[in-house]
PDB file of C-alpha atoms in Angstrom:
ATOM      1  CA  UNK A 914       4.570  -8.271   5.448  1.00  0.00           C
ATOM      2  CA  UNK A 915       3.846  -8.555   1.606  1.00  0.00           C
ATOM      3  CA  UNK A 916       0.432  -7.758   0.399  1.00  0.00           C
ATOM      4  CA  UNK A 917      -2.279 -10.096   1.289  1.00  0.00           C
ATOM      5  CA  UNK A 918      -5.781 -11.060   0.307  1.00  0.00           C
ATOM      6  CA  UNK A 919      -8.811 -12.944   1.830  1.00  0.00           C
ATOM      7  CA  UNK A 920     -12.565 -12.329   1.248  1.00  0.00           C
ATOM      8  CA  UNK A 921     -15.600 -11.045   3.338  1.00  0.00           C
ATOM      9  CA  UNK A 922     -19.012 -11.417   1.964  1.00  0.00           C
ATOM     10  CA  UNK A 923     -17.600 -12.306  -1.667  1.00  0.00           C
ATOM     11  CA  UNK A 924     -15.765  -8.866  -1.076  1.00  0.00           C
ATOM     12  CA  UNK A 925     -11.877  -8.834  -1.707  1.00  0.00           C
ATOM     13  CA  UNK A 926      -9.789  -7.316   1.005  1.00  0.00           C
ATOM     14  CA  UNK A 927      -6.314  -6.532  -0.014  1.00  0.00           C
ATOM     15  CA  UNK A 928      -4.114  -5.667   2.666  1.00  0.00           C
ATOM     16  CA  UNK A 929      -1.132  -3.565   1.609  1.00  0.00           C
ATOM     17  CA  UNK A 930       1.042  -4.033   4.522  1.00  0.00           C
ATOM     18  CA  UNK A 931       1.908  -3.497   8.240  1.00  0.00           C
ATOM     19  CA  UNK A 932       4.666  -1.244   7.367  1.00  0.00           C
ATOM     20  CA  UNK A 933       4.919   1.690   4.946  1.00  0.00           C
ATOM     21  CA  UNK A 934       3.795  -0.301   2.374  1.00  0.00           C
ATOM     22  CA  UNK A 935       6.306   1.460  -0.506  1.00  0.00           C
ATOM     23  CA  UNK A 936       6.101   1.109  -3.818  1.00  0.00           C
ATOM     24  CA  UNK A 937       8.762  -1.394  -4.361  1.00  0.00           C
ATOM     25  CA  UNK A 938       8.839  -3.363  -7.779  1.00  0.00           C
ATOM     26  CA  UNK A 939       8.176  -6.314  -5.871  1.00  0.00           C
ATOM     27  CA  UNK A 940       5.054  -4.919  -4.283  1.00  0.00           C
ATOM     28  CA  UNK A 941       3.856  -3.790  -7.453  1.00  0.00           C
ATOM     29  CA  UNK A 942       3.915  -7.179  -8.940  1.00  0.00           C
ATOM     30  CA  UNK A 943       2.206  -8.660  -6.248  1.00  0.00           C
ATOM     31  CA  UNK A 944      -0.323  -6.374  -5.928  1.00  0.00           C
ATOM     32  CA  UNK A 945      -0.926  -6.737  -9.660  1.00  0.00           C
ATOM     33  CA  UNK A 946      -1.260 -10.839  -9.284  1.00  0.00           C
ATOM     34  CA  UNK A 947      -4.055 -10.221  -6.001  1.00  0.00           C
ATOM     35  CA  UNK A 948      -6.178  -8.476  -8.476  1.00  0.00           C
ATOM     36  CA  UNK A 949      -5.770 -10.609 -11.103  1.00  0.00           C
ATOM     37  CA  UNK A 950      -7.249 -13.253  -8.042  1.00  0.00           C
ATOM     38  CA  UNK A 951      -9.752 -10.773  -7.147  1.00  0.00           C
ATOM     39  CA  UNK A 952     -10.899 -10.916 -10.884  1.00  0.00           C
ATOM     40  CA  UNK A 953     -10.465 -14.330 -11.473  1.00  0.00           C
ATOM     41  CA  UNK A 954     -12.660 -15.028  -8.399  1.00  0.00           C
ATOM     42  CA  UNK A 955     -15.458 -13.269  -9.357  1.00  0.00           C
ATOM     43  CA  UNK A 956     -15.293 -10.910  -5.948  1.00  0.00           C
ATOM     44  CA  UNK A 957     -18.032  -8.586  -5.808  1.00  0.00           C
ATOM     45  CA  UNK A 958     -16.356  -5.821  -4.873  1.00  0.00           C
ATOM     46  CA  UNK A 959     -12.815  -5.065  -3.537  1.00  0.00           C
ATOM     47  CA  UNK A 960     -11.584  -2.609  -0.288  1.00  0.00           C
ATOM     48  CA  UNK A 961      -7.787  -1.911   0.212  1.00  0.00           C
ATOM     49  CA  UNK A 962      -6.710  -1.716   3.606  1.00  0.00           C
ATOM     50  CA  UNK A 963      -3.150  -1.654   5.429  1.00  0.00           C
ATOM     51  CA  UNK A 964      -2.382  -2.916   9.216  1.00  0.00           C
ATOM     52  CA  UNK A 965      -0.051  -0.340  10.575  1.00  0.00           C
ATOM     53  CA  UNK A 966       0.327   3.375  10.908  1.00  0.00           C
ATOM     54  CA  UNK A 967       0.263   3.950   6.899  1.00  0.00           C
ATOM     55  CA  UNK A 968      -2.241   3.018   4.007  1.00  0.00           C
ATOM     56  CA  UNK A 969       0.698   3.497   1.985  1.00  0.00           C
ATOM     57  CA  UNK A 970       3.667   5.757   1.779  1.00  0.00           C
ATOM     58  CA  UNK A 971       3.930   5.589  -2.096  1.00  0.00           C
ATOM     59  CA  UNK A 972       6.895   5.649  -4.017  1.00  0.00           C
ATOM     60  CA  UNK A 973      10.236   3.972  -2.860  1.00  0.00           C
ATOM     61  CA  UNK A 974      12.636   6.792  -2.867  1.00  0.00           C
ATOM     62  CA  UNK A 975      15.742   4.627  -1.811  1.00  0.00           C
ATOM     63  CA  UNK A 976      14.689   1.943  -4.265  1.00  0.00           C
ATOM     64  CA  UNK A 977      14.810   4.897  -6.748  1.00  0.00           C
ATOM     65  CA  UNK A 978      17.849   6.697  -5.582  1.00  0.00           C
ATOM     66  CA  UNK A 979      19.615   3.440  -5.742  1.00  0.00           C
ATOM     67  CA  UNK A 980      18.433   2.647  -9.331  1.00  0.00           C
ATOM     68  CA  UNK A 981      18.083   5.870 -11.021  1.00  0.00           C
ATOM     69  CA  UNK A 982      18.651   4.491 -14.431  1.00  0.00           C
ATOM     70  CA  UNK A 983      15.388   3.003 -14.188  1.00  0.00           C
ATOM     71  CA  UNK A 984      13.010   6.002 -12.965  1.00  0.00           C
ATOM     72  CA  UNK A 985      11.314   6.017 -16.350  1.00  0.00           C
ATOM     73  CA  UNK A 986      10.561   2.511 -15.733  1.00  0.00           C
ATOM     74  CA  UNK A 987       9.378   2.009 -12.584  1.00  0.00           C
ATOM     75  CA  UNK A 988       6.953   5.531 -12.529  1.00  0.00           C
ATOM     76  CA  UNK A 989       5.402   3.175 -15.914  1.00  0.00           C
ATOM     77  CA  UNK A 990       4.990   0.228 -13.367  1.00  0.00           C
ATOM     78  CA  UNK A 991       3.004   2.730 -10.725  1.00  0.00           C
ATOM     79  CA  UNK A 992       1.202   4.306 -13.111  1.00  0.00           C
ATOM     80  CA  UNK A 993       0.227   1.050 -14.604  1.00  0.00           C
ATOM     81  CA  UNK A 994      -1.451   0.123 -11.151  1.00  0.00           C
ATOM     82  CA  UNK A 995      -3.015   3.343 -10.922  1.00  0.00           C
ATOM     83  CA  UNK A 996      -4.374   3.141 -13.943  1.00  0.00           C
ATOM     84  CA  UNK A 997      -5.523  -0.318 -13.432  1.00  0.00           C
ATOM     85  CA  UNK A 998      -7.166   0.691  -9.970  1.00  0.00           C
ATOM     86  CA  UNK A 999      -9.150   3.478 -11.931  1.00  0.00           C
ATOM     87  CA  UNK A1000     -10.886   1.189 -14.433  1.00  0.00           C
ATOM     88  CA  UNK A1001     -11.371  -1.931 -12.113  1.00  0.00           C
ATOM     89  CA  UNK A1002     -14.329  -3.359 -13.290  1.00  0.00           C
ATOM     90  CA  UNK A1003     -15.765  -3.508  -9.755  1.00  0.00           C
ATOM     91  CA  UNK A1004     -16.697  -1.500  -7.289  1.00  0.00           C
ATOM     92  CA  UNK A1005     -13.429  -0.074  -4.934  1.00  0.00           C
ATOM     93  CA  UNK A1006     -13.154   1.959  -1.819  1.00  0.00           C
ATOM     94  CA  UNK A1007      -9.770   2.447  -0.247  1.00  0.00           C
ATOM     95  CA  UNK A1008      -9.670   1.976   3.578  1.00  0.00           C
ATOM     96  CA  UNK A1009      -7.416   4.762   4.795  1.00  0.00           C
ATOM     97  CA  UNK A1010      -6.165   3.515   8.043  1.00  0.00           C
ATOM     98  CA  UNK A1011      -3.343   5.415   8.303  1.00  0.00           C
ATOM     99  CA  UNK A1012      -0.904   7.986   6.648  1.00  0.00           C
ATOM    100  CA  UNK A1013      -1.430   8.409   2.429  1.00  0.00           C
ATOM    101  CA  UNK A1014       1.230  10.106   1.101  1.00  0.00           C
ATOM    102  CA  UNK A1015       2.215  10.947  -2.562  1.00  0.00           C
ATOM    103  CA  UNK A1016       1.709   8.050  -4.879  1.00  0.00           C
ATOM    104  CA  UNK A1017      -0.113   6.491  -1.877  1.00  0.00           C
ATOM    105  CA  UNK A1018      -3.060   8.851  -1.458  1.00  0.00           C
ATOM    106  CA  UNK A1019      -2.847   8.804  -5.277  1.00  0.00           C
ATOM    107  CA  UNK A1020      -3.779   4.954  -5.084  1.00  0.00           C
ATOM    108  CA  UNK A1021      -6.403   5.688  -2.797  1.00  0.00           C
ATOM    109  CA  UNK A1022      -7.569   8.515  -5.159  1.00  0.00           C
ATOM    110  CA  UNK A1023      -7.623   5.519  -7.789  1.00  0.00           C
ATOM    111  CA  UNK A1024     -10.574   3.738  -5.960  1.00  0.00           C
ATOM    112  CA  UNK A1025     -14.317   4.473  -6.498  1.00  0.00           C
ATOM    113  CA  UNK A1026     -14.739   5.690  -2.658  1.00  0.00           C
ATOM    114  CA  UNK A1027     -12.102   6.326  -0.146  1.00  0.00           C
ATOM    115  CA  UNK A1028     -12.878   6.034   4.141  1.00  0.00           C
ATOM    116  CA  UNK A1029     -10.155   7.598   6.222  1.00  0.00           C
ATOM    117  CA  UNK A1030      -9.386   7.369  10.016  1.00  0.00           C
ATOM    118  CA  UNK A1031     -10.821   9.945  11.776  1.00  0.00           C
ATOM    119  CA  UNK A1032      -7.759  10.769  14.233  1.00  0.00           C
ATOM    120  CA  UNK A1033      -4.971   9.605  13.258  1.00  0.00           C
ATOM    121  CA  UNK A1034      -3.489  10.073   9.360  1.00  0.00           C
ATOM    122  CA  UNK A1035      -2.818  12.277   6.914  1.00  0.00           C
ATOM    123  CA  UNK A1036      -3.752  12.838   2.984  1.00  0.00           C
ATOM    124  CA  UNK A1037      -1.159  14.205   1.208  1.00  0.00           C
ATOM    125  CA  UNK A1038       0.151  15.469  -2.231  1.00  0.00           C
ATOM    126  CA  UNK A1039       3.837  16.442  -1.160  1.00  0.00           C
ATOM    127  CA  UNK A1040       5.463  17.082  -4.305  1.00  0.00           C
ATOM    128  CA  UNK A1041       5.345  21.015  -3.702  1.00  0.00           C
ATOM    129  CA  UNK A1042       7.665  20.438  -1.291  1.00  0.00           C
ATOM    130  CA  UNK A1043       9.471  17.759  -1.789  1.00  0.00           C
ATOM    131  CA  UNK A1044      10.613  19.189  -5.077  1.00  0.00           C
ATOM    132  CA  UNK A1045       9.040  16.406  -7.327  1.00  0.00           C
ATOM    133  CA  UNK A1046       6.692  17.853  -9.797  1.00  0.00           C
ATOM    134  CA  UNK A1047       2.891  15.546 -10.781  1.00  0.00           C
ATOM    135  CA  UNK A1048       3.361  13.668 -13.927  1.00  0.00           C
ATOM    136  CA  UNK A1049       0.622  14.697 -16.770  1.00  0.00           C
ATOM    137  CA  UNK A1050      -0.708  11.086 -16.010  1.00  0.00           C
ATOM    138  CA  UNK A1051      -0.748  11.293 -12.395  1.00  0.00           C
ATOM    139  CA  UNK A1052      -2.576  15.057 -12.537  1.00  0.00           C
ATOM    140  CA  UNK A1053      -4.935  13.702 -14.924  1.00  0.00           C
ATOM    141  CA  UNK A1054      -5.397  11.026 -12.128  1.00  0.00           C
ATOM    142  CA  UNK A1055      -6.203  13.700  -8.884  1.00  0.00           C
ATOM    143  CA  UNK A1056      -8.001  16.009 -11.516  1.00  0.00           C
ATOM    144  CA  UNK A1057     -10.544  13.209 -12.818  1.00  0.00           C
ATOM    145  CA  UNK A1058     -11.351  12.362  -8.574  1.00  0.00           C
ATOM    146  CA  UNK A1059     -11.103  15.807  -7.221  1.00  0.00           C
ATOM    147  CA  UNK A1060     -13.256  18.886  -7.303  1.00  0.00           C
ATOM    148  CA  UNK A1061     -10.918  21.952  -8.989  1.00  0.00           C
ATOM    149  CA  UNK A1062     -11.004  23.364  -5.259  1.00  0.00           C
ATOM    150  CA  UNK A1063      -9.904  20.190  -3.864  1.00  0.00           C
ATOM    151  CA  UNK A1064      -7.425  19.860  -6.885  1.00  0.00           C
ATOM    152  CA  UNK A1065      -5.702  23.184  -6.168  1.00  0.00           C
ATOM    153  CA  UNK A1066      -5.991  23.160  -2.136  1.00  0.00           C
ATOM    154  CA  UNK A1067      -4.188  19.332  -2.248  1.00  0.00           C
ATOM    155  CA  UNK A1068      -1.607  19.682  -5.280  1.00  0.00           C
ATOM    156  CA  UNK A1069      -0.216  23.084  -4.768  1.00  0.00           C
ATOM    157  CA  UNK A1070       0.424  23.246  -0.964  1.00  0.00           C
ATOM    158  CA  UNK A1071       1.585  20.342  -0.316  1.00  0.00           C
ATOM    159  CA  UNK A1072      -0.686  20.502   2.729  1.00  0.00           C
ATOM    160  CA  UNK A1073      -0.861  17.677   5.491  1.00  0.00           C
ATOM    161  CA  UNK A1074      -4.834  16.767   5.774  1.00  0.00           C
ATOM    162  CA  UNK A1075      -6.565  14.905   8.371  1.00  0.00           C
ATOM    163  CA  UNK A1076      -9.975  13.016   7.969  1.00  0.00           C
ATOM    164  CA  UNK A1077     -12.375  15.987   8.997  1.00  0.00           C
ATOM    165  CA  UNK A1078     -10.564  18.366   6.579  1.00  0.00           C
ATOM    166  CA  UNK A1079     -10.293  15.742   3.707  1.00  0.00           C
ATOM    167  CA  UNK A1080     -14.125  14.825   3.728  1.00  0.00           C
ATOM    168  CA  UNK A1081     -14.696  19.026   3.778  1.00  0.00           C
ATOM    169  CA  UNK A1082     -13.073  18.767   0.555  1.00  0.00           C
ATOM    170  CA  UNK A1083     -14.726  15.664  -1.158  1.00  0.00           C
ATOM    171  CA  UNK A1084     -11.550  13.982  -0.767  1.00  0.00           C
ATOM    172  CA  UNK A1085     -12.896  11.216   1.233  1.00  0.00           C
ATOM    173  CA  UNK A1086     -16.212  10.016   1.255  1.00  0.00           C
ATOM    174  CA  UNK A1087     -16.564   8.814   4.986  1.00  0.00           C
ATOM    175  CA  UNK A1088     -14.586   8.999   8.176  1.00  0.00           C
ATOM    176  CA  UNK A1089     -14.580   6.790  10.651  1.00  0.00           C
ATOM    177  CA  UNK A1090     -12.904   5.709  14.219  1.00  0.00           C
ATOM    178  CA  UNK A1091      -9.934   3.582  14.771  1.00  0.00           C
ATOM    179  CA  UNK A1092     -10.438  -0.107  14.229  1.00  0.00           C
ATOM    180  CA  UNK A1093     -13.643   0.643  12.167  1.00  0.00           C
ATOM    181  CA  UNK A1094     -12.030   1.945   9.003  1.00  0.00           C
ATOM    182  CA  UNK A1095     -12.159  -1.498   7.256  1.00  0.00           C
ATOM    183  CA  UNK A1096     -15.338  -2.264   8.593  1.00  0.00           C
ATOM    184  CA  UNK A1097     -16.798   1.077   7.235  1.00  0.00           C
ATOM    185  CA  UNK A1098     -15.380   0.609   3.928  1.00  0.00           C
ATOM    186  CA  UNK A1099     -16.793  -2.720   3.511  1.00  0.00           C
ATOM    187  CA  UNK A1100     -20.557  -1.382   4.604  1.00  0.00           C
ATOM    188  CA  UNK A1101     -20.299   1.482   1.948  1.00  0.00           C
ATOM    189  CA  UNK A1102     -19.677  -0.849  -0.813  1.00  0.00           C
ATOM    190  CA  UNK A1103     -21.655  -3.426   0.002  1.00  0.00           C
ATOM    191  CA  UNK A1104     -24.845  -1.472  -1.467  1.00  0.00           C
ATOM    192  CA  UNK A1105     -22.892  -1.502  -4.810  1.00  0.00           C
ATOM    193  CA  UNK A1106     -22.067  -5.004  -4.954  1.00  0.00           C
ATOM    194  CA  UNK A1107     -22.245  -7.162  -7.283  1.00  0.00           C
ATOM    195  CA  UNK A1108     -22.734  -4.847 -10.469  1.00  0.00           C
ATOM    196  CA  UNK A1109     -22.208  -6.112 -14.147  1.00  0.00           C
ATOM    197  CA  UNK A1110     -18.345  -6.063 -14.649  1.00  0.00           C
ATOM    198  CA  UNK A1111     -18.426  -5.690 -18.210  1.00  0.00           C
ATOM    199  CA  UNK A1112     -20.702  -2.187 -18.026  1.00  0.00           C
ATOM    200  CA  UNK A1113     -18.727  -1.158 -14.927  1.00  0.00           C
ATOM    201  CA  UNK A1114     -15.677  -1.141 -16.433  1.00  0.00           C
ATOM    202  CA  UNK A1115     -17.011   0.013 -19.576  1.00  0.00           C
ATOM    203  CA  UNK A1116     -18.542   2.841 -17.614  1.00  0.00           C
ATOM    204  CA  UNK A1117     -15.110   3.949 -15.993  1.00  0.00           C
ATOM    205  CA  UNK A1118     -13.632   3.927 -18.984  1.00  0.00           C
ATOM    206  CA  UNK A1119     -15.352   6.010 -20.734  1.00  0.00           C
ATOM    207  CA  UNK A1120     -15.480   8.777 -17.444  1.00  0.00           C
ATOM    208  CA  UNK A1121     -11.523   8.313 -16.726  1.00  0.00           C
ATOM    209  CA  UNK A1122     -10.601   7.599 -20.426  1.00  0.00           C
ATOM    210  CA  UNK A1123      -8.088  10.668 -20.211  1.00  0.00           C
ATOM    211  CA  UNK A1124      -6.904   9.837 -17.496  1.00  0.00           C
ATOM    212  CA  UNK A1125      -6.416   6.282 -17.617  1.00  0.00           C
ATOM    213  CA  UNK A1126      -4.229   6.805 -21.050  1.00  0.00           C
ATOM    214  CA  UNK A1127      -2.176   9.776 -19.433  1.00  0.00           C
ATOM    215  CA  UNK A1128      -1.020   7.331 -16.784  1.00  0.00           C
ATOM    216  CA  UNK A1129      -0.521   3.987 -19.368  1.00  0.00           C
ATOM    217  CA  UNK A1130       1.744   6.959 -21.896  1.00  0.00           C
ATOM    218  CA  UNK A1131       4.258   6.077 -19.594  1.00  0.00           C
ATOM    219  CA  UNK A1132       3.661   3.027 -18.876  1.00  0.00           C
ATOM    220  CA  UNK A1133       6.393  -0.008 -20.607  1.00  0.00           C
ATOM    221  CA  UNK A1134       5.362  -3.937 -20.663  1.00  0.00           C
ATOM    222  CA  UNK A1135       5.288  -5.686 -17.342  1.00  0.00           C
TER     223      UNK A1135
END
């Protein structure tokens, strides 16, 4: 299943997937088209969701191990949607239904608010252990979201977090049962609706400035 979109009360939904939902270049470029719809259709607001057992698994290893020549590349092309995510002129909140892992919990990290499953799914930074140190862009990304506590307790450990121990650390916003994750992301933005896109997204970039250009340094032309 490729990424979808449909709307609920002039809110966007963008569903990643039923599957792991990996960054593959194709994915990418769709995603990057559904917001351009989002924008284009005025939408008031826009939550990310995903079908299956993951929000997202991030990056596409194989697609990477298989095309190593173009690493520089395609880390540009997820950084680019990162950074996009970050500065969306309207109000975001990530739906995490599932397992977020790596660039995946990085997206979600992206949105204005993030709502995770309460028991089923993890959070997770693995580049610790996985041998695959943060980019400056994508630690300027975590470090603009997270609290320093929350920075070093996620980045360094590589530790698996679920939804009670995620919203301890500010990491998520809400939690909230299975089949209701969607649901609860849509009622927390729907207060926040609706705002001025122009000052919103002048207003994020001014707060994620730093972070928005560490990510587009190594970004190339789509």
């Amino acid at each position: 299943m490729t990424p979808t979109l449909n709307q609920v009360d002039g809110i966007a939904v963008l569903t990643l997937g039923d599957d792991e939902n990996r960054f593959t270049p194709d994915f990418l470029d769709t995603v990057h088209a559904l917001l351009d719809q989002v924008l284009a259709d005025g939408a008031a607001g826009l939550v990310t969701t995903a079908t299956g057992k993951f929000y997202t698994n991030g990056l596409d290893l194989d697609w990477l191990a298989a095309h190593g020549e173009q690493t520089q590349w395609y880390v540009g092309q997820v950084q680019t949607l990162l950074a996009r995510v970050l500065t969306l002129p309207i109000p975001t909140v990530a739906a995490i239904v599932g397992h977020a892992f790596g660039a995946g919990a990085m997206l979600a990290t992206a949105h204005d608010f993030r709502v995770m499953r309460t028991d089923r799914g993890y959070f997770c930074f693995p580049e610790a252990d996985i041998r695959i140190p943060f980019t400056p862009g994508m630690a300027a990304l975590i470090q603009a979201k997270l609290t320093p506590q929350a920075a070093v307790a996620s980045m360094t450990t590589g530790r698996r977090l679920g939804a009670p121990e995620a919203q301890t650390y500010g990491i998520v916003d809400a939690v909230a049962a299975e089949g209701a994750v969607t649901s609860a992301a849509l009622d927390l933005l729907r207060p926040f609706a609706g705002k001025d896109p122009g000052t919103l997204g002048a207003i994020k970039t001014t707060m994620f400035g730093p972070a928005a250009e560490a990510l587009m340094a190594a970004a190339a032309p789509r």
